[in-house]
Amino acid sequence: MSVRHWISGTSFIALATMTMPALAQSSRQDQRLNVVPYLGIDQVVMAPLKGDGDVLTYTNVTAGVTAEVRNRRVEATIDAQYNHSFGWGSQATDQDVISGILSTRVNVARGLSLNAGGLATRVRTDGLSGATALNDSFTSQVYAGYVGPSYTTQLGDFTVNGSYRLGYARVEDDVNSDIPGALPSGSFADSWSHNLLGSVGFAPGTVLPAGLTASAGYDREDASQLDQRFEDGWGRLDATLPVSRTVALLGGIGYENIEISQRSPVLDTTGVPVVRNGRYVTDKSSPRALVYEFDDIIWDVGVLWRPSHRTSLQARVGERYGGMTYQGSFLWQGRDSNFSLVVFDGIDSFGRMIMGDVAALSGSNLNVVRNPFTGDLTGCAFSATGGGQCFNDALSGITGNNFRYRGVSAQYALQRGPWGWGLGAGYSQRKFITPQGQAVFIRGSRDENWFGNASANYRFSDSDSLDTVVYVNYFDASDARPDILNYGAFTSYFKGLSRRLSASASVGIDGAKADDLDTVISAMGQVGLRYSF
């Protein structure tokens, strides 16, 4: 979970001190350019161990590229892949999967940088929220990307920061609402978002014993579903007062105005909203209705503990959104590992949430774990130097509505010798914001999601390795939608046959259980070849 989620639009004075340094800052000066395009072919078989189903066979053809660029001006990581599955028989349908991540930072001038990032992956669209998209015809492509500059400079004792981010998110599918358990009508289609932040302040002990920072920000998202619009403008003053060498008291007060509005759907002759491809048809002539409004003072107090430059603990309690809020984080950066835990509380949407996850990706040596049977991302990208991210929560229960978003998320990564480890886990609650004084077009009131991902990698040599991944996701849906438990594991062995040719073999198991439906457990096997240019 990114720090952005628990900050939820508010710039705290301790933000800069919370960000852990990379494992070796001097390593950023090292010159590195590693670009590897590749082509691959593999054979996959899937057989039911429990539940109805046929033995399915696929031939997958892939084309992709992995790249890492790092020098004094550019730091970039790319892992992108296109996969086409040729199904054998009428039950195994052909499929296309585009997946990958991009994280780029370009230092344009002193203090000025241009940042960009992106994500592509696949999710379920048959109502089995959180379940794997393994060889299933009811799937959607998800895309998210952003670009924008950031600037920081020192004017005497004052630090000045500013940033802007333009983002776009899209779920590309044709949802069949007649499918039992299909996504609720009004699912997310696409949205544009803008994020603008600025701050100026001084550190403790420079101008005053306490440090002060004045900050302001503006967020806007325009979604195509019912022409929804989210606007959040805020400003605040934060103070940091050291009380010992490692402990400081925190406090902040400000003002915030949030408005969420939308238009009405087109109604048929019986007064029922018209749905096309699983989404409401927007009545462009209808007036814009206010769905949610918050206009009030915000405040919080807390404590910051920083015993070393590698460790930071922060906890805050305050009032926002008309009630109490609780937020916090613990961040630790070791020499070859890192750990983060974040408690978050804010108002979010799928578009803004997935954009925050993509923007949280940074650093080098990102380990992007893929499902060897489909090419899908398994949910997390790990990095022992920090900057990894899990996408499981954002991709579970995709909805076109805004919601109060609260929960906790943790991530751990280690790279030591030939071993690499990654662990991500979390819990979240989405309480949907329901329009007042008008017909309600939101299905469900509150969803909950638990997820966990673990990966282990062992390198026998530069060309031979063994990967193991275990995953679990439980999605607790409201409004009579099915609760979904998905779990599985797979192991892959990679063997270099020559300088450019390698072979792989994988075995795995995947299970899914929905309310009132029998458990389905499948065994999978894969063998393949890859040629790298």
Coordinates of C-alpha atoms in Angstrom, one line a residue:
M1 CA 0.0 0.0 0.0
S2 CA 1.4 3.4 -1.0
V3 CA 1.9 6.2 1.6
R4 CA -0.5 8.2 -0.6
H5 CA -3.4 6.0 0.5
W6 CA -3.1 6.8 4.2
I7 CA -2.2 10.4 3.6
S8 CA -5.2 10.6 1.3
G9 CA -4.4 14.0 -0.1
T10 CA -2.9 15.6 3.0
S11 CA 0.8 16.7 3.0
F12 CA 2.3 16.1 6.4
I13 CA 5.5 17.8 7.4
A14 CA 7.1 14.5 8.3
L15 CA 6.6 13.1 4.8
A16 CA 10.1 13.8 3.7
T17 CA 11.6 12.3 6.9
M18 CA 9.4 9.3 6.6
T19 CA 10.7 8.2 3.2
M20 CA 13.4 5.7 3.8
P21 CA 16.6 6.2 1.7
A22 CA 17.4 3.6 -0.9
L23 CA 19.6 0.8 0.2
A24 CA 22.7 2.4 -1.3
Q25 CA 22.2 6.0 -2.5
S26 CA 25.6 6.0 -4.1
S27 CA 24.6 3.1 -6.3
R28 CA 22.3 5.5 -8.2
Q29 CA 25.4 7.0 -9.7
D30 CA 26.3 3.6 -11.2
Q31 CA 25.8 3.3 -14.9
R32 CA 23.4 0.5 -15.9
L33 CA 21.7 -0.3 -19.1
N34 CA 20.1 -3.7 -19.5
V35 CA 17.4 -4.2 -22.2
V36 CA 16.3 -7.8 -23.0
P37 CA 13.5 -8.3 -25.7
Y38 CA 12.3 -11.9 -25.9
L39 CA 10.0 -14.4 -27.6
G40 CA 8.6 -17.5 -26.0
I41 CA 6.3 -20.5 -26.6
D42 CA 5.0 -22.9 -24.0
Q43 CA 2.4 -25.6 -23.6
V44 CA -0.1 -25.5 -20.7
V45 CA -2.5 -28.1 -19.4
M46 CA -5.2 -27.5 -16.8
A47 CA -7.1 -30.4 -15.2
P48 CA -9.9 -30.3 -12.6
L49 CA -9.1 -32.0 -9.2
K50 CA -12.4 -31.0 -7.7
G51 CA -15.6 -29.7 -9.3
D52 CA -16.9 -30.0 -12.8
G53 CA -14.7 -29.2 -15.8
D54 CA -12.7 -30.6 -18.7
V55 CA -9.0 -31.0 -19.2
L56 CA -8.0 -27.9 -21.1
T57 CA -4.9 -27.4 -23.2
Y58 CA -3.3 -24.2 -24.4
T59 CA -0.4 -23.1 -26.5
N60 CA 0.9 -19.7 -25.4
V61 CA 3.0 -17.5 -27.6
T62 CA 4.6 -14.5 -25.8
A63 CA 6.6 -11.4 -26.8
G64 CA 8.0 -9.1 -24.2
V65 CA 10.8 -6.9 -22.9
T66 CA 12.5 -6.4 -19.6
A67 CA 14.7 -3.3 -19.1
E68 CA 16.5 -1.5 -16.4
V69 CA 18.1 1.9 -17.0
R70 CA 20.0 3.7 -14.3
N71 CA 22.4 6.6 -14.6
R72 CA 22.7 10.2 -13.2
R73 CA 19.7 11.4 -15.2
V74 CA 17.4 8.4 -15.7
E75 CA 16.1 5.6 -13.5
A76 CA 13.6 3.3 -15.2
T77 CA 12.3 -0.2 -14.8
I78 CA 10.1 -1.9 -17.5
D79 CA 8.6 -5.4 -17.6
A80 CA 6.0 -5.7 -20.3
Q81 CA 4.6 -8.8 -22.0
Y82 CA 2.0 -9.8 -24.6
N83 CA 0.6 -13.3 -24.4
H84 CA -1.7 -15.0 -26.9
S85 CA -3.2 -18.4 -25.9
F86 CA -4.3 -20.8 -28.6
G87 CA -7.0 -23.0 -27.1
W88 CA -7.2 -26.7 -28.0
G89 CA -10.9 -27.7 -28.4
S90 CA -14.2 -25.8 -28.0
Q91 CA -13.9 -25.5 -24.2
A92 CA -10.5 -23.7 -24.4
T93 CA -11.0 -20.3 -25.9
D94 CA -8.3 -18.2 -27.5
Q95 CA -7.2 -15.3 -25.3
D96 CA -5.0 -12.2 -25.4
V97 CA -3.3 -10.8 -22.3
I98 CA -1.2 -7.6 -22.0
S99 CA 0.6 -7.3 -18.7
G100 CA 3.4 -5.3 -17.2
I101 CA 4.6 -2.4 -15.2
L102 CA 6.6 0.8 -15.9
S103 CA 8.4 3.1 -13.5
T104 CA 10.4 6.0 -14.8
R105 CA 12.1 9.1 -13.3
V106 CA 14.0 11.5 -15.4
N107 CA 16.1 14.3 -13.8
V108 CA 15.5 17.2 -16.1
A109 CA 17.4 19.8 -14.2
R110 CA 18.6 20.4 -10.6
G111 CA 15.6 19.8 -8.4
L112 CA 13.2 19.2 -11.4
S113 CA 12.3 15.7 -12.4
L114 CA 9.7 14.1 -14.7
N115 CA 8.0 11.0 -13.4
A116 CA 5.9 8.4 -15.3
G117 CA 4.5 5.0 -14.6
G118 CA 2.1 2.4 -15.9
L119 CA 0.3 -0.9 -15.2
A120 CA -1.4 -3.4 -17.4
T121 CA -3.0 -6.6 -16.2
R122 CA -6.2 -8.8 -16.3
V123 CA -9.0 -9.3 -13.8
R124 CA -12.2 -11.3 -13.6
T125 CA -15.6 -9.9 -14.8
D126 CA -17.9 -12.7 -13.9
G127 CA -18.5 -11.6 -10.3
L128 CA -15.7 -13.7 -8.8
S129 CA -14.0 -10.6 -7.4
G130 CA -10.5 -11.3 -6.2
A131 CA -10.3 -14.8 -7.9
T132 CA -7.5 -15.6 -10.3
A133 CA -8.2 -14.9 -14.0
L134 CA -6.6 -18.2 -15.0
N135 CA -7.8 -19.3 -18.4
D136 CA -11.3 -17.8 -18.0
S137 CA -13.3 -16.2 -20.7
F138 CA -14.9 -13.6 -18.5
T139 CA -11.9 -11.3 -18.0
S140 CA -11.0 -7.7 -18.5
Q141 CA -7.9 -5.8 -19.3
V142 CA -7.0 -3.1 -16.8
Y143 CA -4.7 -0.2 -17.8
A144 CA -3.4 2.6 -15.6
G145 CA -0.8 5.3 -16.3
Y146 CA 0.4 8.7 -15.1
V147 CA 2.9 11.3 -16.0
G148 CA 3.9 14.6 -14.3
P149 CA 6.8 16.8 -13.0
S150 CA 8.0 17.3 -9.4
Y151 CA 10.2 20.0 -8.1
T152 CA 12.1 20.6 -4.9
T153 CA 14.5 23.4 -3.9
Q154 CA 16.1 25.0 -0.9
L155 CA 15.6 28.8 -0.4
G156 CA 17.8 29.6 2.7
D157 CA 16.2 27.7 5.6
F158 CA 13.0 27.0 3.6
T159 CA 12.3 23.9 1.6
V160 CA 9.9 24.3 -1.3
N161 CA 8.2 21.3 -3.0
G162 CA 5.7 21.0 -5.8
S163 CA 4.3 18.3 -8.0
Y164 CA 1.6 17.6 -10.6
R165 CA 0.3 14.2 -11.9
L166 CA -2.0 13.5 -14.8
G167 CA -3.4 10.0 -14.7
Y168 CA -5.7 7.7 -16.7
A169 CA -7.3 4.4 -15.7
R170 CA -9.4 2.1 -17.9
V171 CA -11.1 -1.3 -17.5
E172 CA -11.6 -2.6 -21.0
D173 CA -14.4 -5.2 -21.2
D174 CA -18.0 -5.9 -22.3
V175 CA -19.6 -7.1 -19.1
N176 CA -22.6 -9.5 -19.7
S177 CA -25.0 -8.5 -16.9
D178 CA -27.0 -11.7 -17.6
I179 CA -24.2 -13.9 -16.3
P180 CA -25.1 -15.2 -12.8
G181 CA -23.0 -13.2 -10.2
A182 CA -21.8 -10.7 -12.9
L183 CA -20.4 -7.4 -11.8
P184 CA -23.1 -5.0 -10.6
S185 CA -24.4 -2.7 -13.2
G186 CA -22.5 0.6 -13.3
S187 CA -19.0 -0.9 -13.2
F188 CA -15.9 1.2 -13.8
A189 CA -15.1 2.2 -17.4
D190 CA -12.4 4.8 -17.4
S191 CA -11.4 8.1 -15.7
W192 CA -8.9 11.0 -15.9
S193 CA -7.4 12.3 -12.7
H194 CA -5.3 15.3 -11.7
N195 CA -3.2 15.7 -8.6
L196 CA -1.5 18.9 -7.6
L197 CA 0.6 19.4 -4.4
G198 CA 2.7 22.2 -3.0
S199 CA 4.4 23.0 0.2
V200 CA 6.9 25.4 1.8
G201 CA 8.4 25.1 5.3
F202 CA 11.5 24.8 7.5
A203 CA 12.9 22.1 9.7
P204 CA 13.0 22.1 13.5
G205 CA 15.8 24.1 15.0
T206 CA 16.4 26.4 12.0
V207 CA 14.0 29.3 12.3
L208 CA 12.1 28.1 15.4
P209 CA 12.5 25.2 17.8
A210 CA 9.5 23.6 16.0
G211 CA 9.4 23.0 12.3
L212 CA 6.5 24.4 10.3
T213 CA 5.2 23.5 6.9
A214 CA 2.3 25.1 5.0
S215 CA 0.9 22.9 2.2
A216 CA -2.0 22.8 -0.1
G217 CA -3.4 20.4 -2.8
Y218 CA -6.1 19.8 -5.3
D219 CA -7.4 16.5 -6.6
R220 CA -9.9 15.9 -9.4
E221 CA -11.2 12.8 -11.1
D222 CA -13.6 12.7 -14.1
A223 CA -15.1 9.3 -14.6
S224 CA -17.2 8.3 -17.6
Q225 CA -19.7 6.2 -15.6
L226 CA -22.6 8.6 -15.0
D227 CA -20.2 11.5 -15.7
Q228 CA -19.0 11.3 -12.1
R229 CA -16.7 14.1 -10.8
F230 CA -14.6 14.1 -7.6
E231 CA -13.0 17.3 -6.4
D232 CA -10.9 17.8 -3.3
G233 CA -9.2 21.1 -2.3
W234 CA -7.4 21.5 0.9
G235 CA -4.8 23.6 2.8
R236 CA -3.1 23.0 6.2
L237 CA -0.3 24.0 8.5
D238 CA 1.7 21.3 10.2
A239 CA 4.2 21.5 13.1
T240 CA 6.9 19.1 14.3
L241 CA 8.3 19.6 17.8
P242 CA 11.3 17.4 18.8
V243 CA 11.1 16.3 22.4
S244 CA 14.2 14.1 22.3
R245 CA 16.9 12.9 19.9
T246 CA 14.6 10.3 18.3
V247 CA 11.0 11.5 19.2
A248 CA 9.0 14.4 17.9
L249 CA 5.4 15.5 18.5
L250 CA 3.3 16.2 15.4
G251 CA 0.2 18.4 14.9
G252 CA -1.7 19.9 12.0
I253 CA -4.8 21.9 11.3
G254 CA -6.4 23.0 8.0
Y255 CA -9.5 23.2 5.9
E256 CA -10.8 20.9 3.2
N257 CA -13.7 20.9 0.8
I258 CA -14.7 17.7 -1.0
E259 CA -17.5 17.4 -3.6
I260 CA -18.6 14.3 -5.5
S261 CA -21.3 14.7 -8.2
Q262 CA -22.8 12.7 -11.0
R263 CA -25.6 12.8 -13.6
S264 CA -28.6 10.4 -13.8
P265 CA -28.8 7.3 -16.0
V266 CA -31.2 7.0 -18.9
L267 CA -34.4 5.2 -17.7
D268 CA -36.6 2.8 -19.7
T269 CA -40.4 3.0 -19.9
T270 CA -40.7 1.1 -16.6
G271 CA -38.3 3.5 -14.8
V272 CA -35.4 1.0 -14.7
P273 CA -31.9 2.4 -15.5
V274 CA -30.7 1.4 -19.0
V275 CA -27.5 -0.8 -18.9
R276 CA -25.2 -1.3 -21.9
N277 CA -22.1 -3.6 -21.6
G278 CA -22.6 -3.7 -17.9
R279 CA -22.6 0.0 -17.4
Y280 CA -25.3 2.7 -17.0
V281 CA -26.1 4.8 -20.0
T282 CA -25.6 8.4 -18.9
D283 CA -28.4 10.9 -19.4
K284 CA -26.2 13.8 -20.6
S285 CA -29.2 16.3 -20.4
S286 CA -29.8 15.6 -16.7
P287 CA -28.6 18.1 -14.1
R288 CA -25.4 17.3 -12.1
A289 CA -26.5 16.1 -8.7
L290 CA -24.3 16.4 -5.6
V291 CA -23.6 12.9 -4.2
Y292 CA -21.3 13.8 -1.3
E293 CA -20.0 17.0 0.3
F294 CA -17.5 17.6 3.1
D295 CA -16.7 21.2 4.0
D296 CA -15.0 21.7 7.3
I297 CA -11.9 22.1 9.5
I298 CA -9.5 19.1 9.6
W299 CA -7.0 18.4 12.3
D300 CA -4.7 15.7 13.7
V301 CA -2.0 15.1 16.3
G302 CA 0.5 12.4 16.6
V303 CA 4.0 11.2 17.3
L304 CA 7.1 10.5 15.1
W305 CA 9.8 8.1 16.3
R306 CA 12.9 7.9 14.2
P307 CA 15.8 6.1 16.0
S308 CA 17.9 6.0 12.8
H309 CA 17.9 7.0 9.2
R310 CA 16.7 3.4 8.4
T311 CA 13.7 3.3 10.7
S312 CA 10.6 5.5 11.1
L313 CA 7.3 5.1 13.1
Q314 CA 4.5 7.6 12.8
A315 CA 1.0 7.5 14.3
R316 CA -1.8 10.1 14.1
V317 CA -5.3 10.6 15.3
G318 CA -7.6 13.4 14.2
E319 CA -10.9 14.5 12.8
R320 CA -11.9 14.4 9.1
Y321 CA -14.9 13.4 7.0
G322 CA -17.2 14.3 9.9
G323 CA -15.6 11.8 12.4
M324 CA -12.4 10.5 13.9
T325 CA -9.6 9.1 11.7
Y326 CA -6.6 7.0 12.6
Q327 CA -3.5 6.7 10.4
G328 CA 0.1 5.5 10.8
S329 CA 3.1 3.9 9.3
F330 CA 6.2 1.9 10.2
L331 CA 9.0 1.9 7.6
W332 CA 12.3 0.1 7.9
Q333 CA 15.1 -0.1 5.3
G334 CA 17.9 -2.6 5.8
R335 CA 21.0 -3.2 3.7
D336 CA 19.4 -5.9 1.7
S337 CA 15.8 -5.9 2.8
N338 CA 12.9 -3.6 3.7
F339 CA 9.6 -3.7 5.6
S340 CA 6.6 -1.3 5.5
L341 CA 3.3 -1.3 7.4
V342 CA 0.6 1.4 6.7
V343 CA -2.7 2.1 8.4
F344 CA -4.8 4.2 6.0
D345 CA -8.2 6.1 6.0
G346 CA -9.5 8.2 3.2
I347 CA -12.1 8.7 0.4
D348 CA -11.1 6.9 -2.8
S349 CA -12.2 5.3 -6.0
F350 CA -10.8 2.6 -8.2
G351 CA -9.3 5.1 -10.6
R352 CA -7.5 7.1 -7.9
M353 CA -6.6 4.0 -5.9
I354 CA -4.9 2.1 -8.8
M355 CA -3.2 5.4 -9.8
G356 CA -1.7 5.7 -6.3
D357 CA -0.5 2.2 -6.5
V358 CA 1.3 2.7 -9.8
A359 CA 2.8 6.0 -8.6
A360 CA 4.2 4.2 -5.5
L361 CA 6.4 2.0 -7.7
S362 CA 10.0 3.2 -7.7
G363 CA 13.5 2.1 -7.4
S364 CA 15.4 -0.6 -9.2
N365 CA 15.6 -4.4 -9.1
L366 CA 11.8 -4.8 -9.1
N367 CA 10.8 -8.4 -9.1
V368 CA 7.6 -8.7 -11.1
V369 CA 6.1 -12.1 -10.4
R370 CA 4.0 -13.6 -13.2
N371 CA 1.6 -16.5 -13.4
P372 CA 3.6 -18.9 -15.6
F373 CA 0.4 -20.4 -17.0
T374 CA -1.2 -17.2 -18.2
G375 CA 1.3 -14.4 -18.0
D376 CA -0.9 -12.4 -15.6
L377 CA 0.7 -10.4 -12.8
T378 CA 0.2 -12.3 -9.5
G379 CA -0.5 -9.2 -7.5
C380 CA 2.8 -7.8 -6.2
A381 CA 6.1 -6.3 -7.4
F382 CA 8.8 -6.7 -4.7
S383 CA 12.0 -4.8 -4.3
A384 CA 14.6 -5.2 -1.5
T385 CA 15.6 -1.5 -2.0
G386 CA 12.1 -0.2 -1.5
G387 CA 9.5 1.0 -4.0
G388 CA 7.7 -2.3 -4.4
Q389 CA 3.9 -2.4 -4.5
C390 CA 0.9 -4.8 -4.2
F391 CA -2.1 -4.3 -6.5
N392 CA -4.3 -7.1 -5.1
D393 CA -6.6 -4.9 -3.1
A394 CA -7.2 -2.4 -5.9
L395 CA -8.0 -5.1 -8.4
S396 CA -10.5 -6.9 -6.1
G397 CA -14.2 -5.9 -6.5
I398 CA -13.6 -3.1 -9.1
T399 CA -16.5 -0.6 -8.9
G400 CA -17.4 2.6 -10.5
N401 CA -18.4 4.2 -7.2
N402 CA -16.5 6.3 -4.6
F403 CA -16.1 4.9 -1.1
R404 CA -14.6 5.5 2.3
Y405 CA -11.5 3.4 2.2
R406 CA -9.9 2.1 5.4
G407 CA -7.5 -0.7 6.3
V408 CA -3.9 -1.9 6.8
S409 CA -1.3 -3.2 4.5
A410 CA 2.2 -4.6 5.0
Q411 CA 5.0 -5.6 2.6
Y412 CA 8.5 -7.2 3.1
A413 CA 11.2 -7.9 0.6
L414 CA 14.7 -9.5 1.0
Q415 CA 17.5 -10.1 -1.4
R416 CA 20.5 -12.0 0.2
G417 CA 22.9 -14.0 -1.9
P418 CA 21.1 -16.4 -4.2
W419 CA 17.8 -16.0 -2.2
G420 CA 15.0 -13.5 -2.9
W421 CA 11.9 -13.3 -0.7
G422 CA 8.8 -11.2 -0.9
L423 CA 5.7 -11.0 1.3
G424 CA 2.6 -8.8 0.9
A425 CA -0.6 -8.9 3.0
G426 CA -3.4 -6.6 4.0
Y427 CA -7.1 -5.9 4.9
S428 CA -9.4 -3.2 3.6
Q429 CA -12.9 -2.0 3.9
R430 CA -14.8 0.0 1.3
K431 CA -18.0 1.7 2.5
F432 CA -19.7 3.1 -0.5
I433 CA -20.9 6.7 -0.7
T434 CA -24.6 6.5 -1.4
P435 CA -26.4 9.4 -3.0
Q436 CA -29.0 11.1 -0.8
G437 CA -32.4 12.4 -1.9
Q438 CA -32.4 10.5 -5.2
A439 CA -32.6 6.9 -6.5
V440 CA -29.6 4.8 -5.4
F441 CA -27.6 3.3 -8.2
I442 CA -25.0 1.6 -6.0
R443 CA -25.1 -2.1 -5.4
G444 CA -24.0 -3.1 -1.9
S445 CA -23.1 -1.0 1.1
R446 CA -19.8 -2.3 2.3
D447 CA -17.2 -4.7 0.9
E448 CA -14.2 -6.2 2.7
N449 CA -11.0 -7.8 1.3
W450 CA -8.2 -9.8 2.8
F451 CA -5.2 -10.7 0.7
G452 CA -1.7 -12.3 1.0
N453 CA 1.1 -13.0 -1.5
A454 CA 4.4 -14.7 -0.8
S455 CA 7.2 -15.5 -3.2
A456 CA 10.6 -17.1 -2.9
N457 CA 13.4 -17.2 -5.6
Y458 CA 16.6 -19.1 -5.5
R459 CA 19.3 -18.6 -8.2
F460 CA 21.5 -21.6 -8.8
S461 CA 23.5 -19.6 -11.4
D462 CA 23.0 -16.6 -13.7
S463 CA 20.8 -18.7 -15.9
D464 CA 19.2 -21.2 -13.6
S465 CA 16.6 -20.4 -10.9
L466 CA 13.7 -21.8 -9.0
D467 CA 10.6 -19.6 -8.2
T468 CA 7.7 -20.4 -5.8
V469 CA 4.6 -18.3 -5.2
V470 CA 1.7 -18.8 -2.8
Y471 CA -1.4 -16.5 -2.9
V472 CA -4.8 -16.2 -1.1
N473 CA -7.6 -13.6 -1.4
Y474 CA -10.9 -13.5 0.4
F475 CA -13.5 -11.0 -0.8
D476 CA -16.5 -10.4 1.4
A477 CA -19.2 -8.7 -0.7
S478 CA -22.4 -7.0 0.3
D479 CA -25.9 -7.0 -1.3
A480 CA -26.2 -10.7 -1.8
R481 CA -23.2 -10.9 -4.1
P482 CA -21.1 -14.0 -3.5
D483 CA -18.2 -14.0 -1.1
I484 CA -15.1 -15.4 -2.9
L485 CA -12.2 -17.3 -1.5
N486 CA -9.3 -17.8 -4.0
Y487 CA -6.0 -19.6 -3.2
G488 CA -3.2 -21.3 -5.0
A489 CA 0.5 -21.9 -5.4
F490 CA 3.0 -22.7 -8.2
T491 CA 6.6 -23.5 -8.6
S492 CA 8.7 -22.8 -11.7
Y493 CA 12.2 -24.0 -12.7
F494 CA 14.2 -22.0 -15.3
K495 CA 17.2 -23.5 -17.1
G496 CA 19.6 -21.8 -19.4
L497 CA 20.3 -24.0 -22.5
S498 CA 22.5 -21.5 -24.2
R499 CA 23.5 -17.8 -24.1
R500 CA 20.1 -16.8 -25.5
L501 CA 17.8 -19.8 -25.2
S502 CA 16.2 -21.0 -21.9
A503 CA 13.6 -23.5 -20.9
S504 CA 11.0 -23.5 -18.1
A505 CA 8.8 -26.0 -16.4
S506 CA 6.0 -25.2 -13.9
V507 CA 3.4 -27.0 -11.8
G508 CA 0.7 -25.4 -9.8
I509 CA -2.7 -25.6 -8.1
D510 CA -5.5 -23.1 -8.0
G511 CA -8.8 -23.1 -6.0
A512 CA -11.9 -20.9 -5.9
K513 CA -14.9 -21.1 -3.6
A514 CA -18.0 -18.9 -3.9
D515 CA -21.1 -18.8 -1.8
D516 CA -23.7 -21.5 -2.9
L517 CA -21.2 -22.8 -5.5
D518 CA -19.1 -25.9 -5.3
T519 CA -15.4 -25.5 -4.7
V520 CA -13.3 -25.7 -7.9
I521 CA -9.7 -26.9 -7.6
S522 CA -7.5 -27.2 -10.7
A523 CA -4.0 -28.6 -11.3
M524 CA -1.8 -27.0 -13.9
G525 CA 1.4 -27.8 -15.7
Q526 CA 3.6 -25.9 -18.1
V527 CA 6.7 -26.4 -20.2
G528 CA 8.2 -23.8 -22.5
L529 CA 11.1 -22.2 -24.3
R530 CA 12.2 -18.6 -24.5
Y531 CA 14.7 -16.8 -26.8
S532 CA 16.2 -13.6 -25.6
F533 CA 17.7 -11.1 -28.1

